[in-house]
């Protein structure tokens, strides 16, 4: 029994991140993720079940993962929120959709991820390059669809879910999501989609925050064929589209006597994949192979608040293609894994200005800085999770050949020819040791390293107005992560604690250069030779009564620029939340949660980072399971109030306003009405 118990732990803690077999993911206590109604915690990751993504009010990946341990959000617009893990935003957090890295070339917002079709979302904490590849320094988010389902022999079945969410009060909007599945014993077809439309919100003082509106649409279609029990061929396509703006960029243009801002219209991703998934094939427990391709388009417009808003446009179009494979085999006390992945990303940016005298756009040309870029990653990871008496050892090592070719106008900027082509051979390792004799106290120790090649826009980006200077001499960013912690369960309680220390070399930080141009202060990405990020994470869940559940987290992050002996920029402050959920009957469920954030006065002078005051706010929700009509499985109505007491507050990681140098306030009291059904 001890061996079986340890294998269950191994499956949950060490599952290959590039191929998720969701219904098998298990951690202590043993739980089926797809059937779970709450998050599944472990020492170095949080797994959010499919239901949490489907029922999310706005359908945004950032909203779904916000409650995962170690996560905070950075940005100034809903779609533009960046996921930050252990103090690292998209410059140190890798985002994957079905194994495809979608922030490989640049750190644009990554909410263009499809979560409508039932997906399991895994949030990794700490250096994860040995399993995922370069870029996963602070952590990673992996979104994977659940396995296709099939009917019994000779049967035809169908099911689905519908969710309608409406918001009013400080923010008005609506989101509708639908997924439907039809299947027999050989074929399975799944279609999912959503549409949302939200207006500019008001803060708690009833001030309208301009350019916080957004709308989005998504669709996902998957066709699967079961060759035989446990062996599946599939074809899958997804498209995501979003229109949003950046509220923090609003400033008054004295020349034009108009306010201008950054607009992001019709940003989209389109992904297509086909492959094979099998179980218990040729001695392998799990085996998969997949080909994928697609494109991403990010439009960045400088616009005026005027009937004729046009000013300038930048289009960053990226073509993606690649392949991946994963195998997993159990041998004696070992769970062996191997993952191979090839991904090529090709960036073709374009730029044009608007001629206001002629009321027409000038011809497309190259933007300042980058004219073309291509990244090619060839990645191999090997892992072994072994039971050794009462010990569980998780070991992994990876090699990644990373090639980048860039065409940039460096000669025009620097006056000489600079080599813009780079090849890196990156090696990463991870070793974790856990003592599992007692379920109520499982101590562990972990060491892991990771490396990140600078984004092309960090090295060669150059704003048209001259406020961003390129730096082709940036070195790779490296980290060694040390971690100690405990996790366990006892009776109706689950809990965990981790303390980590991340030692960075050549940390990349956007820094003020001291130079100014007519449009403002010049910034440049620069290496910090030595920097550290350390912190504490505490989480717990307790079933106080049969119908009363408590859930709580506390996170502390401390970043230090050792070169300047000052804080690193934009580190999240001490923050925590607690929720009590009560179900007096099988039909009624209510919950009250409090979010509390301390002040942050450890700010970086190198980036003119503003400090923020502490705050706390309450959210509440209630739902009622209605009598089910004959043609439905479930029918539920819900009502929620966010920011219950209409608290005026500003999140520290919100992007500072360009014009007023202050942080945009968040939305005031907002009401949400939800109707959901399964059939």
CSV table of C-alpha atoms in Angstrom, one decimal, residues 19-20 52 116 124 145 336 374 436 444 472 557 675:
chain,number,residue,atom,x,y,z
A,19,UNK,CA,1.0,16.6,-22.2
A,20,UNK,CA,-1.7,16.7,-19.4
A,52,UNK,CA,-13.4,26.9,-12.7
A,116,UNK,CA,-13.9,27.7,-23.1
A,124,UNK,CA,3.9,26.2,-11.7
A,145,UNK,CA,-7.7,20.5,-22.8
A,336,UNK,CA,10.3,7.7,-16.4
A,374,UNK,CA,12.9,34.2,-36.1
A,436,UNK,CA,6.5,10.9,2.7
A,444,UNK,CA,10.6,18.7,0.9
A,472,UNK,CA,21.5,44.7,-28.3
A,557,UNK,CA,7.7,38.5,-2.1
A,675,UNK,CA,-27.2,31.7,-15.2
